[in-house]
């Protein structure tokens, strides 16, 4: 293939891409003009004009955001069909565009007309003669890769360029974010992306098969096909960690979608952000389904410090609410629904109980209305009502469990004495909320119910707090501040529990969800369709049967569509053979996909070593010198601070790694970020790096009951180089 031919083909494609970008610029100007017209119409000064303005500005803003996101590789595909069917090529891109005559210029990759771009093969070409992938940097075409699918139909002698788009994509250096695979989606992946919109779609397969990115492309596909439903109801994407969510956050915007909520498991509950993991033994207790009953019991306890009796003298009679009667009234109120929802009933219930004790003729002659008004004007009674049945937030009630006696009482028969000790240590050491605490807060929130909110008029009425609505600011208690996830007060959810649901829920790394996390996520998807991504062999939850039961409950009654991906596109065959051998050696029931790419470079095993720091520095320096993208240093949890300190001290060292460290410091990943990062095993879930250095793999394996599965995950994160230091 001559260089002149390659340059000529790239130039031809550049002409078309330039035309598309000119049209895109015109479309952007049209969207901006629409926004200006919308603002102008708002100046009409009447309600209809304002509504029309808001609608126009909203649509214009959406279109502008879509157009802005589309500039990354806007045009990526070309289809040449049999000449007798269509002599003109069809181009596929991240969004659809029409020219000035309203003719199709660029086909949206999610449109039915684009499906053949992914589904055609040499065995079933579906009238496609040549499939071409364009790779661009900004608006500039830098290469083309072709596949000839029907040689006999190539009557126009179309030239064939490159070695294949997929293999070219696989060899690219990684940066710190996931990229769209929209140009290189394979047939088995495309089937999962375009699966039915209703029910549950599960995408399974071993490491490196593209489960995550396929699921994200499916979310974009669903939004394209039924935008009204999914934009109005919302799409929730849940991943294992904040690191992972930052890694994937660019994918959907690059596909033209911004109407998606990306949340880690520590952020699913509105108003909460937790990033800290509990130690494995504590996490195993908090994640167990048993905790749902413990939270239910806790939510029904009398608030610590609340008054246990009340007495008042009224017209020749001593009216008393003793412990026995108050207990009966509390059980009566609890039987009528969630605790906070009973706030409007508390005052009438107490007044009824007191009025029944009025026996004197003087008191009875005054009448019930006078009695109510008189007591509601008494600070003593108002203080008792608010103290006996206060509005409660979830952190309020979780804070109660710091009391060993209360925990022992509600935990009787649910958690052992040793498990109670672990919980008390977790909640009593002053740490911020953990990721494992978030489902417990959610469980309490649903057990307690929402607090009725005061109207504007009620806020000015001192009696309103005991007669009905409650100002949400009254929930900012000392307990809330102590349990604040980031050192600030708990922010009550901005909507009720009835509004938590989404139209579609996407769960990645689903094999790691605890039963309590399944309950939390399940509440957001009761009326939703689902996409669930996972690999059981990579699970970090030690009781799979318990998690499977919680998952089945969350998905009850929904049709199931299962897809299995079998080709490993991430790892070289050498790296994956090493990881697969480990899985077999330690007895993991692993799904072993076929790795399609070979580099000829075997993983390197270093050790045992006398100086772990020096050996680690040397290993990182070597791989950083050999790859152009990201390097992950994976360490046991207990060693993360230590290894980070090694990184920080490298520039000051004058020994064997100093020169290499200077090279690392001066180079960045393609995204512009530092390309060397230190992570623990769980943090690597869903991520990939050009090179991985695993420090003390045996310690990672020994960290928890599922340490072997975690180490297996770590060994499958590298695309080019893998080194272990023992």
XYZ file of C-alpha atoms in Angstrom:
726
model
C 0.000 0.000 0.000
C 1.618 3.249 -1.132
C 1.936 6.237 1.175
C 0.424 8.355 -1.582
C -2.733 6.197 -1.608
C -3.094 6.469 2.156
C -2.713 10.253 2.060
C -5.253 10.508 -0.770
C -7.857 8.454 1.149
C -7.331 10.487 4.330
C -7.682 13.728 2.327
C -10.984 12.528 0.829
C -12.363 11.727 4.260
C -11.087 15.059 5.575
C -13.191 16.876 2.964
C -16.320 15.191 4.274
C -15.398 15.742 7.940
C -14.789 19.439 7.213
C -18.230 19.635 5.653
C -19.783 18.024 8.739
C -17.997 20.435 11.066
C -19.201 23.409 9.042
C -22.737 22.092 9.340
C -22.207 21.512 13.049
C -21.056 25.119 13.468
C -24.193 26.315 11.656
C -26.335 24.125 13.909
C -24.603 25.602 16.961
C -25.338 29.116 15.776
C -28.965 28.135 15.238
C -29.168 26.785 18.794
C -27.670 29.993 20.187
C -30.125 32.061 18.160
C -32.970 29.940 19.520
C -31.757 30.609 23.051
C -31.630 34.371 22.390
C -35.140 34.302 20.933
C -36.310 32.407 23.998
C -34.936 35.088 26.318
C -36.463 37.825 24.160
C -39.869 36.187 24.281
C -39.665 36.219 28.055
C -39.754 39.986 27.873
C -43.344 39.838 26.675
C -44.252 40.178 30.334
C -47.055 37.643 30.479
C -47.146 34.092 31.782
C -47.517 32.472 28.354
C -44.407 34.261 27.113
C -42.397 33.101 30.108
C -43.439 29.480 29.679
C -42.633 29.592 25.969
C -39.277 31.213 26.710
C -38.359 28.572 29.279
C -39.204 25.774 26.862
C -37.192 27.314 24.046
C -34.164 28.052 26.221
C -34.241 24.539 27.685
C -34.311 22.902 24.254
C -31.605 25.213 22.951
C -29.369 24.534 25.949
C -29.783 20.793 25.490
C -28.908 21.029 21.822
C -25.874 23.223 22.520
C -24.590 20.779 25.143
C -25.066 17.919 22.704
C -23.223 19.748 19.949
C -20.381 20.727 22.276
C -19.931 17.103 23.367
C -19.937 15.862 19.790
C -16.628 17.389 18.721
C -14.601 14.429 20.021
C -14.330 12.194 16.960
C -17.614 13.461 15.554
C -17.423 11.303 12.406
C -15.995 7.843 12.973
C -17.581 5.430 10.509
C -18.305 4.944 6.836
C -20.300 2.241 5.090
C -19.942 1.470 1.384
C -22.897 -0.631 0.268
C -23.390 -2.572 -2.921
C -23.452 0.022 -5.746
C -26.842 -1.099 -7.023
C -28.350 -0.437 -3.579
C -26.722 2.902 -2.782
C -23.793 4.330 -4.750
C -23.133 7.029 -2.100
C -21.318 6.182 1.133
C -23.135 6.447 4.458
C -21.331 8.069 7.364
C -21.925 7.229 11.037
C -21.175 9.599 13.935
C -21.821 10.427 17.556
C -24.934 12.450 16.717
C -27.195 12.770 13.697
C -26.924 15.802 11.412
C -28.803 16.999 8.340
C -27.522 19.372 5.702
C -29.124 22.653 4.663
C -31.593 20.740 2.448
C -32.641 18.565 5.407
C -31.020 15.507 3.832
C -29.187 13.096 6.110
C -25.534 14.024 6.362
C -24.471 11.961 9.372
C -26.296 8.967 10.902
C -26.482 8.811 14.703
C -24.730 5.622 15.873
C -27.830 4.688 17.914
C -30.226 4.931 14.969
C -31.534 1.663 13.445
C -29.872 2.628 10.166
C -26.469 2.489 11.903
C -26.928 -0.993 13.374
C -25.425 -2.645 10.317
C -22.156 -0.779 10.970
C -21.682 -2.980 14.045
C -23.494 -6.135 13.017
C -22.130 -6.792 9.528
C -19.427 -9.460 9.291
C -17.577 -11.199 6.477
C -19.875 -14.202 6.985
C -23.026 -12.036 6.884
C -22.073 -8.727 5.228
C -25.686 -7.459 5.078
C -25.015 -5.707 1.732
C -21.942 -3.910 3.126
C -18.914 -4.075 0.845
C -16.472 -2.059 2.943
C -16.588 -0.801 6.521
C -14.243 2.049 7.326
C -13.342 3.558 10.717
C -12.001 7.118 10.806
C -9.724 8.095 13.666
C -9.502 11.818 14.335
C -7.757 14.213 16.660
C -10.201 17.064 17.054
C -11.465 17.914 13.549
C -8.442 16.341 11.818
C -8.554 12.832 10.331
C -5.286 11.088 11.193
C -5.910 7.550 9.943
C -8.437 5.206 8.389
C -8.908 1.486 8.997
C -10.893 -0.723 6.607
C -12.540 -4.121 6.590
C -13.543 -5.682 3.259
C -16.682 -7.642 4.070
C -17.793 -8.693 0.552
C -14.925 -9.066 -1.917
C -17.153 -10.249 -4.765
C -19.315 -7.138 -4.517
C -16.284 -4.821 -4.626
C -16.881 -3.959 -8.282
C -15.633 -0.395 -7.781
C -12.250 -1.628 -6.514
C -12.530 0.225 -3.219
C -9.065 0.517 -1.630
C -8.546 -1.221 1.729
C -6.503 0.647 4.358
C -4.866 -0.344 7.642
C -4.786 -3.441 9.815
C -8.274 -3.274 11.295
C -9.857 -0.650 13.517
C -10.343 -2.868 16.556
C -6.715 -3.901 16.886
C -5.586 -0.304 16.367
C -7.914 0.819 19.162
C -6.668 -1.906 21.505
C -3.067 -0.826 21.146
C -3.740 2.819 22.081
C -2.215 4.153 25.298
C -4.712 4.590 28.135
C -5.228 7.743 30.148
C -7.125 8.252 33.393
C -10.595 8.172 31.804
C -12.583 5.592 29.878
C -13.173 6.279 26.209
C -16.109 5.480 23.985
C -15.821 2.323 21.872
C -18.532 3.573 19.575
C -16.300 3.185 16.510
C -15.196 -0.356 17.326
C -18.250 -2.040 18.849
C -18.287 -5.726 17.960
C -21.341 -7.771 16.978
C -21.857 -9.543 20.351
C -21.508 -6.206 22.131
C -23.970 -4.518 19.783
C -26.630 -7.140 20.534
C -26.473 -6.236 24.226
C -26.525 -2.496 23.486
C -29.674 -2.777 21.356
C -31.519 -5.238 23.628
C -35.202 -4.581 24.487
C -35.800 -1.521 26.638
C -38.111 -3.246 29.149
C -37.180 -5.628 31.911
C -33.654 -6.497 32.994
C -30.645 -6.855 30.702
C -27.692 -8.648 32.272
C -24.256 -8.361 30.690
C -21.815 -10.952 31.993
C -18.345 -12.089 31.058
C -14.809 -12.253 32.329
C -12.319 -9.395 32.624
C -11.638 -7.131 29.666
C -14.652 -8.058 27.549
C -16.026 -4.506 27.600
C -18.995 -5.009 29.934
C -18.881 -1.510 31.405
C -18.492 0.452 28.226
C -21.139 -1.677 26.479
C -23.570 -0.922 29.325
C -22.881 2.822 29.045
C -23.444 2.723 25.305
C -26.709 0.910 26.042
C -27.788 3.804 28.285
C -27.104 6.228 25.438
C -29.004 3.965 23.044
C -32.067 3.842 25.328
C -32.093 7.631 25.676
C -31.966 7.970 21.912
C -34.823 5.512 21.296
C -37.215 6.722 24.010
C -35.930 10.110 25.121
C -39.190 11.321 26.643
C -39.399 8.362 29.022
C -35.768 8.232 30.101
C -35.146 11.963 30.338
C -38.295 12.584 32.366
C -37.767 9.560 34.624
C -33.993 9.765 34.720
C -31.195 7.264 34.220
C -29.138 6.253 37.263
C -25.675 4.765 36.739
C -24.184 3.206 39.887
C -20.538 2.176 40.124
C -18.302 0.812 42.874
C -16.267 3.900 43.744
C -15.643 7.573 43.113
C -12.424 6.644 41.298
C -14.441 4.475 38.923
C -17.115 7.135 38.359
C -14.448 9.704 37.428
C -12.983 7.120 35.065
C -16.247 6.633 33.150
C -17.714 10.145 33.395
C -16.604 11.198 29.898
C -18.176 8.290 28.024
C -21.840 9.335 27.943
C -21.210 13.024 27.189
C -18.940 11.941 24.339
C -21.896 9.966 22.961
C -24.140 13.012 23.075
C -25.883 12.269 26.398
C -25.867 14.407 29.543
C -29.228 13.463 31.144
C -27.726 10.740 33.352
C -26.970 10.654 37.103
C -23.566 9.065 37.776
C -23.250 7.961 41.416
C -20.895 5.709 43.312
C -22.308 3.389 45.972
C -21.414 6.028 48.554
C -23.550 8.650 46.771
C -26.786 6.814 45.921
C -28.730 8.443 48.781
C -29.566 12.054 48.063
C -27.525 14.421 50.247
C -24.836 11.879 51.196
C -21.305 11.404 49.901
C -19.158 8.725 51.516
C -15.778 7.603 50.175
C -14.313 5.571 53.054
C -14.518 1.762 53.200
C -14.902 -0.045 56.511
C -12.400 -2.767 57.260
C -13.589 -6.097 55.754
C -14.898 -7.637 58.998
C -17.064 -4.571 59.711
C -18.174 -4.298 56.078
C -19.356 -7.912 56.166
C -21.623 -7.160 59.144
C -23.016 -3.888 57.790
C -23.704 -5.404 54.375
C -25.661 -8.380 55.651
C -29.419 -8.570 55.108
C -29.774 -8.941 58.901
C -29.098 -5.224 59.227
C -32.476 -4.397 57.695
C -34.236 -5.840 60.736
C -31.792 -4.130 63.076
C -32.516 -0.768 61.433
C -36.278 -1.415 61.591
C -36.086 -2.146 65.312
C -33.915 0.911 65.913
C -36.350 3.195 64.089
C -39.115 2.070 66.480
C -37.180 2.848 69.671
C -38.097 5.774 71.874
C -35.717 8.657 71.221
C -32.921 8.673 73.828
C -33.368 11.496 76.316
C -37.050 11.982 75.522
C -39.464 12.441 78.470
C -40.922 9.225 79.891
C -43.967 10.790 81.574
C -46.031 13.979 81.689
C -48.269 15.511 84.334
C -50.266 18.743 84.456
C -52.880 20.179 86.823
C -56.008 21.367 85.016
C -59.247 22.526 86.747
C -59.229 20.493 89.951
C -57.625 17.429 88.296
C -54.107 16.036 87.882
C -53.796 14.731 84.333
C -50.970 12.219 83.844
C -49.337 10.347 80.996
C -47.252 7.648 82.677
C -44.804 5.201 81.093
C -47.404 2.517 80.548
C -49.897 4.795 78.836
C -47.235 6.523 76.738
C -45.930 3.134 75.611
C -49.423 2.121 74.541
C -49.909 5.400 72.649
C -46.514 5.042 70.964
C -47.374 1.527 69.750
C -50.737 2.800 68.528
C -49.088 5.549 66.482
C -46.414 3.221 65.126
C -49.076 0.821 63.870
C -50.523 3.521 61.627
C -47.457 3.997 59.429
C -43.943 5.373 59.316
C -42.796 7.246 62.380
C -42.265 10.736 60.940
C -45.541 10.571 59.039
C -47.345 10.291 62.385
C -46.225 13.755 63.509
C -49.605 15.360 62.669
C -51.361 12.665 64.770
C -49.175 12.936 67.869
C -50.744 16.050 69.420
C -54.400 14.962 68.887
C -53.559 11.509 70.294
C -52.017 12.974 73.456
C -54.847 15.475 73.871
C -57.392 12.642 73.552
C -55.616 10.651 76.262
C -55.538 13.652 78.603
C -59.146 14.699 77.925
C -60.364 11.223 78.867
C -58.935 11.865 82.355
C -60.964 15.053 82.882
C -63.688 14.097 85.361
C -64.565 17.328 87.173
C -67.710 19.197 86.293
C -65.773 22.472 85.981
C -63.413 20.936 83.476
C -66.096 19.184 81.446
C -68.189 22.350 81.310
C -65.340 24.176 79.592
C -65.588 21.804 76.654
C -63.055 19.994 74.497
C -62.225 22.927 72.233
C -61.340 25.113 75.215
C -59.270 22.241 76.665
C -57.280 21.885 73.428
C -56.646 25.611 73.135
C -55.618 25.880 76.762
C -53.035 23.069 76.610
C -51.692 24.184 73.239
C -51.049 27.567 74.813
C -48.967 25.963 77.568
C -45.207 25.819 77.039
C -45.008 22.810 79.345
C -47.251 20.724 77.085
C -45.669 21.944 73.823
C -42.178 21.122 75.128
C -43.328 17.645 76.107
C -44.878 16.914 72.695
C -41.784 18.002 70.785
C -39.493 16.112 73.164
C -41.561 12.917 73.249
C -42.043 12.562 69.479
C -39.362 14.659 67.736
C -38.922 14.707 63.967
C -36.066 12.323 63.203
C -33.513 12.105 60.418
C -31.638 8.931 59.523
C -28.315 10.160 61.006
C -30.180 10.983 64.220
C -31.238 7.391 64.596
C -27.985 5.832 63.384
C -26.298 7.900 66.086
C -28.407 6.130 68.729
C -26.481 2.932 67.998
C -23.359 4.392 69.571
C -24.987 3.427 72.866
C -23.888 -0.164 73.716
C -27.046 -0.842 75.731
C -29.363 0.258 72.946
C -27.363 -1.708 70.344
C -27.485 -4.813 72.540
C -31.257 -4.421 72.932
C -32.113 -3.980 69.248
C -29.385 -6.392 68.114
C -30.531 -9.280 70.301
C -30.743 -12.356 68.070
C -29.479 -10.424 65.032
C -25.817 -9.591 65.646
C -23.451 -11.412 67.982
C -21.549 -9.799 70.830
C -18.384 -9.721 68.696
C -20.275 -8.134 65.804
C -21.697 -5.530 68.186
C -18.138 -4.756 69.304
C -17.073 -4.234 65.673
C -20.044 -1.955 64.999
C -19.468 0.122 68.124
C -15.813 0.545 67.200
C -16.800 1.635 63.697
C -19.397 4.175 64.820
C -17.591 5.365 67.905
C -14.134 6.199 66.576
C -15.140 9.586 65.166
C -14.675 8.549 61.538
C -16.805 9.962 58.780
C -19.589 7.959 57.199
C -18.380 4.863 55.400
C -19.695 3.567 52.086
C -21.187 0.655 54.033
C -23.135 3.101 56.270
C -25.016 4.638 53.343
C -27.466 1.709 52.831
C -28.124 1.746 56.588
C -29.049 5.427 56.405
C -31.329 4.654 53.478
C -32.961 1.798 55.397
C -33.608 4.124 58.326
C -34.926 6.852 56.057
C -37.531 4.471 54.641
C -38.355 3.057 58.081
C -38.817 6.552 59.537
C -40.549 8.135 56.555
C -40.255 11.716 55.428
C -40.911 14.574 57.820
C -43.967 16.641 56.798
C -42.713 20.052 55.687
C -44.290 23.252 56.980
C -45.989 25.619 54.629
C -44.920 29.275 54.671
C -47.899 30.159 56.869
C -47.122 27.383 59.339
C -43.546 28.597 59.835
C -44.918 31.701 61.540
C -47.156 29.639 63.850
C -45.421 28.365 67.043
C -48.023 25.630 67.421
C -47.510 24.265 63.897
C -44.612 22.053 64.998
C -46.919 19.974 67.175
C -50.008 20.180 65.002
C -48.556 19.169 61.666
C -45.703 20.360 59.456
C -42.091 20.539 60.564
C -39.430 22.901 59.282
C -36.638 20.810 57.731
C -34.064 23.071 59.375
C -35.111 21.592 62.720
C -33.456 18.364 61.617
C -29.966 19.912 61.774
C -29.141 18.346 65.103
C -25.863 17.702 66.871
C -26.143 14.065 65.858
C -26.409 15.069 62.220
C -23.239 17.117 62.414
C -21.325 14.289 64.019
C -22.380 11.939 61.257
C -21.864 14.423 58.429
C -20.109 12.700 55.505
C -17.713 15.537 54.730
C -17.565 17.540 57.932
C -20.738 19.456 57.152
C -24.262 18.998 58.407
C -26.530 16.343 56.954
C -28.491 17.754 54.043
C -32.024 16.329 54.091
C -33.128 14.911 50.729
C -34.748 17.477 48.479
C -37.537 15.094 47.521
C -39.686 12.490 49.242
C -38.981 8.770 49.287
C -41.805 8.351 46.787
C -39.731 10.355 44.272
C -36.521 8.312 44.559
C -37.287 6.173 41.504
C -35.633 6.329 38.074
C -36.765 5.161 34.656
C -33.607 3.111 34.134
C -30.979 1.834 36.553
C -27.544 0.664 35.426
C -25.425 -1.225 37.969
C -21.778 -1.914 37.234
C -19.660 -4.419 39.170
C -22.978 -5.830 40.392
C -21.292 -8.916 41.828
C -19.887 -6.714 44.628
C -23.193 -5.318 45.901
C -24.060 -6.377 49.429
C -27.635 -7.369 50.296
C -28.134 -3.962 51.942
C -26.818 -2.177 48.845
C -29.211 -4.190 46.673
C -32.077 -3.022 48.914
C -30.893 0.590 48.561
C -30.524 0.466 44.785
C -33.688 -1.601 44.380
C -35.767 1.226 45.856
C -34.561 3.477 43.018
C -35.626 0.977 40.372
C -39.006 -0.413 41.380
C -40.635 0.865 38.194
C -37.461 0.955 36.105
C -35.821 -1.088 33.426
C -32.360 -2.302 34.402
C -28.932 -3.014 32.975
C -26.792 -5.163 35.282
C -23.115 -5.768 34.638
C -20.927 -8.212 36.512
C -18.699 -11.247 36.809
C -19.266 -13.536 39.829
C -15.599 -14.589 39.909
C -14.633 -10.984 40.710
C -17.012 -10.681 43.675
C -15.841 -9.044 46.899
C -18.964 -10.116 48.868
C -18.343 -13.329 50.853
C -21.925 -14.722 50.890
C -23.086 -14.868 47.238
C -26.352 -16.684 48.027
C -27.486 -13.900 50.392
C -26.665 -11.238 47.799
C -28.437 -13.231 45.071
C -31.598 -13.349 47.186
C -31.546 -9.571 47.702
C -30.930 -9.036 43.989
C -33.870 -11.299 43.080
C -36.115 -9.314 45.413
C -35.021 -6.003 43.843
C -35.770 -7.317 40.335
C -38.914 -9.275 41.187
C -41.442 -9.568 38.371
C -39.208 -8.172 35.609
C -38.436 -9.981 32.369
C -34.811 -11.091 32.037
C -32.606 -10.763 28.922
C -29.141 -12.281 29.351
C -26.026 -11.482 27.295
C -22.604 -13.022 27.708
C -19.436 -11.463 26.264
C -16.618 -13.887 25.525
C -13.708 -11.931 24.033
C -11.089 -10.181 26.182
C -10.102 -6.954 24.409
C -8.159 -5.421 27.310
C -5.339 -7.757 28.271
C -2.618 -9.165 26.108
C -2.912 -12.940 25.882
C 0.260 -13.234 27.960
C -1.156 -11.173 30.836
C -4.499 -12.914 30.822
C -2.927 -16.365 30.744
C -1.019 -15.381 33.906
C -4.218 -14.168 35.611
C -6.226 -17.205 34.483
C -3.537 -19.547 35.813
C -3.766 -17.787 39.183
C -7.577 -18.140 39.214
C -7.301 -21.854 38.497
C -4.558 -22.339 41.095
C -6.578 -20.752 43.942
C -9.870 -22.400 42.974
C -11.864 -19.458 41.590
C -14.753 -20.464 39.339
C -13.689 -17.879 36.767
C -15.282 -17.070 33.424
C -12.247 -17.208 31.114
C -12.701 -15.133 27.925
C -10.405 -15.399 24.925
C -7.736 -12.689 24.697
C -7.369 -11.590 21.065
C -4.116 -9.656 21.232
C -0.568 -10.812 21.819
C 2.429 -8.615 22.635
C 5.066 -11.301 23.183
C 5.810 -9.793 26.636
C 5.327 -12.093 29.621
C 4.409 -10.753 33.077
C 7.408 -10.198 35.342
C 7.567 -11.690 38.846
C 10.094 -10.005 41.153
C 10.924 -11.465 44.544
C 11.385 -12.278 47.211
C 13.143 -8.947 47.758
C 15.079 -7.616 50.727
C 14.264 -3.925 50.108
C 10.612 -3.555 49.092
C 10.837 0.198 48.511
C 13.839 -0.032 46.197
C 12.354 -2.957 44.286
C 9.026 -1.168 43.855
C 10.685 2.041 42.684
C 12.783 0.139 40.178
C 9.774 -1.787 38.847
C 7.638 1.340 38.419
C 10.500 3.216 36.782
C 10.992 0.391 34.301
C 7.355 0.032 33.214
C 6.860 3.818 33.072
C 9.779 3.992 30.669
C 8.301 1.253 28.458
C 4.659 2.436 28.127
C 3.246 5.770 27.066
C 0.070 5.734 29.123
C -1.008 5.118 32.695
C 0.750 3.096 35.391
C -1.149 1.687 38.364
C 0.661 0.722 41.569
C -1.658 -1.649 43.434
C -0.921 -2.177 47.116
C -2.500 -3.714 50.226
C -4.781 -1.268 52.043
C -2.388 -1.042 54.976
C 0.526 -0.035 52.729
C -1.131 2.690 50.651
C 0.157 5.636 52.709
C 3.608 4.079 52.847
C 3.864 3.644 49.076
C 2.478 7.135 48.450
C 5.268 8.435 50.679
C 7.768 6.569 48.517
C 6.374 8.319 45.464
C 6.629 11.713 47.122
C 10.258 11.119 48.133
C 11.532 9.864 44.785
C 12.653 13.235 43.375
C 14.831 13.689 46.473
C 16.599 10.365 46.040
C 19.880 10.223 44.150
C 20.077 6.492 43.595
C 19.040 4.122 40.799
C 15.445 5.414 40.357
C 16.085 9.166 40.426
C 16.491 9.594 36.705
C 13.493 7.444 35.919
C 11.401 9.286 38.485
C 12.259 12.588 36.804
C 11.016 11.106 33.550
C 7.791 10.007 35.248
C 7.298 13.460 36.771
C 7.734 15.184 33.421
C 5.330 12.965 31.514
C 1.566 12.902 31.700
C -1.189 10.649 30.485
C -2.961 11.590 27.224
C -5.647 13.301 29.318
C -3.059 15.653 30.851
C -3.154 14.030 34.309
C -0.317 12.399 36.210
C 0.002 8.929 34.821
C 1.217 7.105 37.950
C -1.407 6.365 40.628
C -1.434 4.284 43.827
C -4.597 2.243 44.512
C -5.728 -0.620 46.690
C -7.263 -3.725 45.178
C -10.915 -2.702 45.504
C -10.204 0.686 43.930
C -9.089 -1.004 40.697
C -12.572 -2.393 40.013
C -13.583 -1.508 36.451
C -10.340 0.370 35.696
C -7.527 -0.386 33.269
C -3.934 0.788 32.892
C -1.162 0.354 30.364
C 1.003 -1.141 33.101
C 0.334 -2.504 36.576
C 2.834 -3.045 39.392
C 1.381 -5.217 42.171
C 3.107 -4.787 45.527
C 2.876 -7.669 48.007
C 0.162 -9.678 46.183
C 0.014 -12.205 49.028
C -1.048 -9.453 51.445
C -3.830 -8.375 49.061
C -5.000 -11.991 48.981
C -4.967 -12.209 52.794
C -6.857 -8.942 53.435
C -10.339 -10.436 53.395
C -12.399 -13.559 52.788
C -12.611 -12.568 49.119
C -8.987 -11.484 48.773
C -8.299 -14.092 46.076
C -11.036 -12.678 43.868
C -9.702 -9.157 44.491
C -6.162 -10.170 43.477
C -7.557 -11.853 40.348
C -9.206 -8.520 39.446
C -5.909 -6.681 40.009
C -4.015 -9.070 37.723
C -6.467 -8.331 34.879
C -6.183 -4.523 34.889
C -3.089 -4.165 32.653
C -3.229 -3.856 28.880
C 0.501 -4.142 28.129
C 2.765 -4.819 31.132
C 2.250 -6.617 34.446
C 4.834 -6.827 37.234
C 4.462 -8.262 40.728
C 6.836 -7.424 43.587
C 6.803 -9.835 46.539
